[in-house]
mmCIF file with all atom_site columns, C-alpha atoms in Angstrom:
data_model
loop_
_atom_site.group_PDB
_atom_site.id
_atom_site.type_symbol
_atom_site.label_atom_id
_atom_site.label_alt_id
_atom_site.label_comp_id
_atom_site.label_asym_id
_atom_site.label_entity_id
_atom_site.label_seq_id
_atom_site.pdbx_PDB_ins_code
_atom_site.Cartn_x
_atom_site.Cartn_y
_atom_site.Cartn_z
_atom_site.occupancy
_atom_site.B_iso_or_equiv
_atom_site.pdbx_formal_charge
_atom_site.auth_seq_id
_atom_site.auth_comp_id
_atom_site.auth_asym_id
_atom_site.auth_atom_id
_atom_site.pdbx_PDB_model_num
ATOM 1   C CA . UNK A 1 1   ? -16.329 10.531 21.712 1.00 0.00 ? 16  UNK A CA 1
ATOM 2   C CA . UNK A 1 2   ? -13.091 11.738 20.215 1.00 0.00 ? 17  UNK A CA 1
ATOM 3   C CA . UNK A 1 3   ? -11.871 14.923 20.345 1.00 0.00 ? 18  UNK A CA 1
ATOM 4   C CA . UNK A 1 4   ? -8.612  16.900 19.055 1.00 0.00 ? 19  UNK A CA 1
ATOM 5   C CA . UNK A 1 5   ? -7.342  20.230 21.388 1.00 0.00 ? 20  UNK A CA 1
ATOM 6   C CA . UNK A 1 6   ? -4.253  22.211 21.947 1.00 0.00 ? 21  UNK A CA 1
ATOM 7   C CA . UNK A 1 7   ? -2.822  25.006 23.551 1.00 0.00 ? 22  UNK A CA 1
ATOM 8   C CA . UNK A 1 8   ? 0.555   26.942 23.210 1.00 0.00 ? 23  UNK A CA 1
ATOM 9   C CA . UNK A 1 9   ? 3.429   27.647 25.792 1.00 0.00 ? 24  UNK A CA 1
ATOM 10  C CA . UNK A 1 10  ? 5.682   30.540 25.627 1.00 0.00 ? 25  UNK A CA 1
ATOM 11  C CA . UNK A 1 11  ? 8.957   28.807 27.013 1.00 0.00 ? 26  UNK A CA 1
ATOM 12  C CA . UNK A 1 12  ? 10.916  32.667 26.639 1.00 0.00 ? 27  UNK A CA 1
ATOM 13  C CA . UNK A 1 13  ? 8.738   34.006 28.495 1.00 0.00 ? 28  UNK A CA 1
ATOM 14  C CA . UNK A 1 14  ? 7.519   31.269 31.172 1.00 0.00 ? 29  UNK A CA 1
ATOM 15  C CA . UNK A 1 15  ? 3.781   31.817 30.341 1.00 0.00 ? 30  UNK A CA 1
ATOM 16  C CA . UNK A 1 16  ? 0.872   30.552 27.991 1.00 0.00 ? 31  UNK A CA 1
ATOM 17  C CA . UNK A 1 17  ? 0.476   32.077 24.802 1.00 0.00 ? 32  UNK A CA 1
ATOM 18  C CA . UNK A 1 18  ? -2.734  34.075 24.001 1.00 0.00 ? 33  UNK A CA 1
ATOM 19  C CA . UNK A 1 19  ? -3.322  35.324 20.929 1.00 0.00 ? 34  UNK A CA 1
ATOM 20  C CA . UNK A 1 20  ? -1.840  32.888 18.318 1.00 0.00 ? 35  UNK A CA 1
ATOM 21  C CA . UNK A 1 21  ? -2.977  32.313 15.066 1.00 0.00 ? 36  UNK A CA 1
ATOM 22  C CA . UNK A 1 22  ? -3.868  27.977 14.386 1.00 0.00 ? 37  UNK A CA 1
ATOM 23  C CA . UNK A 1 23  ? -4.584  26.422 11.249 1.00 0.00 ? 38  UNK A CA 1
ATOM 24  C CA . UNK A 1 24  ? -5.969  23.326 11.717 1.00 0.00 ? 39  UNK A CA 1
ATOM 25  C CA . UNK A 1 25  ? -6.110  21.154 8.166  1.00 0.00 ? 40  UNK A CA 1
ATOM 26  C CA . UNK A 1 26  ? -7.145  17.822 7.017  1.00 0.00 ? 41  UNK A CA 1
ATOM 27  C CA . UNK A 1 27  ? -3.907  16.200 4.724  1.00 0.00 ? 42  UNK A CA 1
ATOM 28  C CA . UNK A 1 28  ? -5.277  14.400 1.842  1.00 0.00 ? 43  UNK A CA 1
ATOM 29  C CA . UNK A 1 29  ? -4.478  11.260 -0.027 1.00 0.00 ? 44  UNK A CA 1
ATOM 30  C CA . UNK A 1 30  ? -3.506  13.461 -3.014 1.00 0.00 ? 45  UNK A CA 1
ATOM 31  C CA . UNK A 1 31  ? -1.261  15.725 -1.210 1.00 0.00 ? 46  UNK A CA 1
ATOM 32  C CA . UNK A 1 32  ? -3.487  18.755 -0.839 1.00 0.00 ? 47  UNK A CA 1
ATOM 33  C CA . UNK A 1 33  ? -4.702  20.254 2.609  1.00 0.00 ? 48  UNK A CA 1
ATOM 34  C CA . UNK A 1 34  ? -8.144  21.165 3.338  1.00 0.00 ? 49  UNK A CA 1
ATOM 35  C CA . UNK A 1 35  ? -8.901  23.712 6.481  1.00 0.00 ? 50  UNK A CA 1
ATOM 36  C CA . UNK A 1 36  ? -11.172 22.624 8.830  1.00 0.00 ? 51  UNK A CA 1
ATOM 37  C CA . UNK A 1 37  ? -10.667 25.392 11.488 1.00 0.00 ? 52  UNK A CA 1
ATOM 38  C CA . UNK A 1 38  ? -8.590  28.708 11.959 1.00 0.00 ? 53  UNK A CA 1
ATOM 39  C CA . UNK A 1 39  ? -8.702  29.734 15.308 1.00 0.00 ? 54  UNK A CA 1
ATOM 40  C CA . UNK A 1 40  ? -6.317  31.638 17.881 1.00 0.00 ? 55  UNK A CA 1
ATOM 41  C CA . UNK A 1 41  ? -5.516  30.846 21.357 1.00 0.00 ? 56  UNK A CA 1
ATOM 42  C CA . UNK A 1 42  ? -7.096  32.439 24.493 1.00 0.00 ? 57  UNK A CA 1
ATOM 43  C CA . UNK A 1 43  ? -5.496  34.270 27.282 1.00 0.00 ? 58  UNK A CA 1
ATOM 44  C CA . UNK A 1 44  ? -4.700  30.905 28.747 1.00 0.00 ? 59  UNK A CA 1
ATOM 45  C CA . UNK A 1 45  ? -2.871  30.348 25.312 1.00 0.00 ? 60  UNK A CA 1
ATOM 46  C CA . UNK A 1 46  ? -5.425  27.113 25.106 1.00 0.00 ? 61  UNK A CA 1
ATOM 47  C CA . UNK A 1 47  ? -8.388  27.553 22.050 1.00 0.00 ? 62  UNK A CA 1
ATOM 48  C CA . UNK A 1 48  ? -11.753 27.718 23.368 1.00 0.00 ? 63  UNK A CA 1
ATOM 49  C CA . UNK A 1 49  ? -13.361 24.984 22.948 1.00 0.00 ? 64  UNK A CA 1
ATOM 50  C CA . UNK A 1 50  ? -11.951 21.343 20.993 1.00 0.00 ? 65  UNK A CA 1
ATOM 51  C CA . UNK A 1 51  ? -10.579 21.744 17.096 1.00 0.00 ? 66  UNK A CA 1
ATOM 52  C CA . UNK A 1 52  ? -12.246 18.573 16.071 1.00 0.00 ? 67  UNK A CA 1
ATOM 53  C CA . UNK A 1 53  ? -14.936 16.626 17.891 1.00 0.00 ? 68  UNK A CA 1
ATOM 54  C CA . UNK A 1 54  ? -18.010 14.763 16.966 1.00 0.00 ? 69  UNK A CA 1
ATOM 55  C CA . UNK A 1 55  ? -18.582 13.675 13.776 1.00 0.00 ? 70  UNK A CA 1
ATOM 56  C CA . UNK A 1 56  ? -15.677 15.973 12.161 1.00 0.00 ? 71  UNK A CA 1
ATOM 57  C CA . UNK A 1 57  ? -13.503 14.273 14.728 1.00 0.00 ? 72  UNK A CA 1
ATOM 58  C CA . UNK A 1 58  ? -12.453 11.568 11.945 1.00 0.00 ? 73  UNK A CA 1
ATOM 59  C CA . UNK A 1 59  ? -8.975  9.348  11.491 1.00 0.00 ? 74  UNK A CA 1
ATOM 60  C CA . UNK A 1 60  ? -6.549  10.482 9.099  1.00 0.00 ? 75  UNK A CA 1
ATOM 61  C CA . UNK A 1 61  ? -4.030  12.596 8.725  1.00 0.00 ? 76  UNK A CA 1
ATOM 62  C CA . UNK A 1 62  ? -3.687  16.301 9.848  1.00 0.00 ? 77  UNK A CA 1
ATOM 63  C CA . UNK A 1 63  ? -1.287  19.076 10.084 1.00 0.00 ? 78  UNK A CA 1
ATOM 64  C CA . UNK A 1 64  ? -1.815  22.594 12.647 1.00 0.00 ? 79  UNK A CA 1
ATOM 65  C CA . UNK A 1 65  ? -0.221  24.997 11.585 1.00 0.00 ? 80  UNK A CA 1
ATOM 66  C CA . UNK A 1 66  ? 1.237   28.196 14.336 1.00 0.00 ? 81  UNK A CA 1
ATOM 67  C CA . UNK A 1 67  ? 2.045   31.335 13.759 1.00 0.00 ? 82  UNK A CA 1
ATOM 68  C CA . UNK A 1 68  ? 4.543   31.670 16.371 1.00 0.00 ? 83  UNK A CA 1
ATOM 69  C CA . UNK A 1 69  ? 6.638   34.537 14.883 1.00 0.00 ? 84  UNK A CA 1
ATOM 70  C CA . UNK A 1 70  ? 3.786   36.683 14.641 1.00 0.00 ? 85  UNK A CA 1
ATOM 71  C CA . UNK A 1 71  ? 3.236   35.785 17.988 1.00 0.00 ? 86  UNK A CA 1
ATOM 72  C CA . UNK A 1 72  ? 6.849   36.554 19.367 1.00 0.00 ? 87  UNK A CA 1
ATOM 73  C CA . UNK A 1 73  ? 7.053   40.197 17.429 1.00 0.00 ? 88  UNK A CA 1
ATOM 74  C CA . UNK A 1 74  ? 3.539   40.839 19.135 1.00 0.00 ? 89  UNK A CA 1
ATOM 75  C CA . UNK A 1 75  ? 5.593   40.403 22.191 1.00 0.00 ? 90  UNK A CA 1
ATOM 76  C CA . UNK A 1 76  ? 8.568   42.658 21.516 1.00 0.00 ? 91  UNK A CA 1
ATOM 77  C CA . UNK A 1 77  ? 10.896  39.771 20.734 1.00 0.00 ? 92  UNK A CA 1
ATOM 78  C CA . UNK A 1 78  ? 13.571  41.082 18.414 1.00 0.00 ? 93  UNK A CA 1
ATOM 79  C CA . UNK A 1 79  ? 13.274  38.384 15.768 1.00 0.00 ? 94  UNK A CA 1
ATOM 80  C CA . UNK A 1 80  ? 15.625  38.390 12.591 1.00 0.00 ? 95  UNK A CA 1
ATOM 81  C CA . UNK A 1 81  ? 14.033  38.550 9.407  1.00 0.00 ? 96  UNK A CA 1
ATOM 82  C CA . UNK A 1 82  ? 13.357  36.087 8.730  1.00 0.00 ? 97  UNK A CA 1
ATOM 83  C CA . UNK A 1 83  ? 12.989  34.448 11.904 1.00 0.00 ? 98  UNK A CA 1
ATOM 84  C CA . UNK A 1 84  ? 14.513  31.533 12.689 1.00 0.00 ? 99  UNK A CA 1
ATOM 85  C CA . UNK A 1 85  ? 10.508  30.336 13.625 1.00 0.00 ? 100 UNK A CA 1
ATOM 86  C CA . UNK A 1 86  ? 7.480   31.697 12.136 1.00 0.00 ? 101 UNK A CA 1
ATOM 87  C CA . UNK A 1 87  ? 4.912   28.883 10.802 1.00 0.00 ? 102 UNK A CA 1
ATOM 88  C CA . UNK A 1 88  ? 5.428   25.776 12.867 1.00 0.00 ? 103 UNK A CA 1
ATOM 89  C CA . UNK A 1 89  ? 3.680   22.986 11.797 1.00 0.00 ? 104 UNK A CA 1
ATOM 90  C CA . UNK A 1 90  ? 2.809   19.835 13.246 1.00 0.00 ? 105 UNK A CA 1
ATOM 91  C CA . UNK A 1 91  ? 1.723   16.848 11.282 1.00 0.00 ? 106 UNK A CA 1
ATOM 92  C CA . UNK A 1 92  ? 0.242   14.227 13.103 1.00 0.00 ? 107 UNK A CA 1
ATOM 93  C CA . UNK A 1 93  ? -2.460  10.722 12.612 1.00 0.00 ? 108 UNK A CA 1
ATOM 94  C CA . UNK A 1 94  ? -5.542  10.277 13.898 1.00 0.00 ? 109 UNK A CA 1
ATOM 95  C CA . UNK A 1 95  ? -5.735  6.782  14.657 1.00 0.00 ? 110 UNK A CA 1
ATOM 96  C CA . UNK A 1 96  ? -8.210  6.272  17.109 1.00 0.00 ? 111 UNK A CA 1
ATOM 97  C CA . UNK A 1 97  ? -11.681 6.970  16.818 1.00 0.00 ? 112 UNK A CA 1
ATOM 98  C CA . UNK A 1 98  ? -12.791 7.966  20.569 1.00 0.00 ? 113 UNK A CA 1
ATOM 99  C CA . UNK A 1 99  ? -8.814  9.162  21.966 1.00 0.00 ? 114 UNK A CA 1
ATOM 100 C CA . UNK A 1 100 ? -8.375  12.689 22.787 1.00 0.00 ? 115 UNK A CA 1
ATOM 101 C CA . UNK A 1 101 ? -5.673  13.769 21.096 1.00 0.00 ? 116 UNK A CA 1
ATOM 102 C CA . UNK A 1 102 ? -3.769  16.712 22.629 1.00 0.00 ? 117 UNK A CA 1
ATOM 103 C CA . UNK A 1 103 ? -1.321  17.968 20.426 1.00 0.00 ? 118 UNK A CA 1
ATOM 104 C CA . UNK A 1 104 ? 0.534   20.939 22.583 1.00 0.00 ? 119 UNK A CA 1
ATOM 105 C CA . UNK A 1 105 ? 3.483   23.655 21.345 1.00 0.00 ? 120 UNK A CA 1
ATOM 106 C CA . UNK A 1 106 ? 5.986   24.666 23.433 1.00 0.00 ? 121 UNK A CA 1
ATOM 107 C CA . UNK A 1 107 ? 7.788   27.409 21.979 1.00 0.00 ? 122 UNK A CA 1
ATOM 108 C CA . UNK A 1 108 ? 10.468  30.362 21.799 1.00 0.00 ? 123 UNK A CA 1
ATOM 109 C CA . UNK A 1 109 ? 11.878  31.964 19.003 1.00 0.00 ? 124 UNK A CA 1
ATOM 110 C CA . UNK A 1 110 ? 14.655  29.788 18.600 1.00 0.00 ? 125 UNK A CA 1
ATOM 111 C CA . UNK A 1 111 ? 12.693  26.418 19.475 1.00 0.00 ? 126 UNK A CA 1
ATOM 112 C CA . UNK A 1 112 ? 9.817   24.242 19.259 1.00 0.00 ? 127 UNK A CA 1
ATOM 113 C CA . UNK A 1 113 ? 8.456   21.193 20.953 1.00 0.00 ? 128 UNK A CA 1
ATOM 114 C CA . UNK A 1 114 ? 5.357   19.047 21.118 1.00 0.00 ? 129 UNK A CA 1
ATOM 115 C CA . UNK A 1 115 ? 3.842   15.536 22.128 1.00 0.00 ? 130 UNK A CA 1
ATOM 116 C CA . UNK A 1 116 ? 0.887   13.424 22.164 1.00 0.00 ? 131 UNK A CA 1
ATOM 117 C CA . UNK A 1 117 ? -0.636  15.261 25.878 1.00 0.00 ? 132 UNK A CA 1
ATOM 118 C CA . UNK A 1 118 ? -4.005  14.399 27.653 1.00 0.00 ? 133 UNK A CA 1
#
């Protein structure tokens, strides 16, 4: 069975990073987004269980979206306003109906990085 998951790295500060904010939508054929799940990451800065699996685990297109700056400020980080980060998002295809896709952010306030993970 497929499944989609993520977590999120704070590179700054060498440790995961609880507490932020995910948007997890569906991109449509029309150019609209529909959200399928808003979540936030766990002490362990992974979400608690899988953003998509079973039957809502479906191909297509998809975009997560972070809120990274909101994370960073939580932290203390003196961010410029704006910040040079603040909404990351990461648009990605679903290809494969039983993969795990694992769709990571690594991230400081002055960059970003992800890949397909396992």
């Amino acid at each position: 069975m497929g499944r989609l998951s993520t977590h999120v790295l704070d590179t700054a500060n060498g440790k995961p990073a609880g507490g932020v904010v995910i948007v997890l939508y569906r991109l449509e054929g029309d150019g609209s987004r529909t959200i399928l799940v808003e979540t936030r990451t766990n002490a362990d800065g992974r979400t608690d269980g899988p953003l998509l699996t079973g039957d809502a685990f479906i191909c297509g297109r998809y975009e997560l979206v972070f809120a990274i700056g909101d994370y960073f400020r939580a932290q203390g980080a003196a961010l410029p306003e704006p910040a040079f980060l603040d909404e990351v998002p990461i648009r990605f295809g679903i290809a494969e109906p039983d993969g795990h896709y694992h769709v990571p952010l690594l991230a400081s306030p002055w960059g970003c990085t992800t890949y397909r993970g396992s």
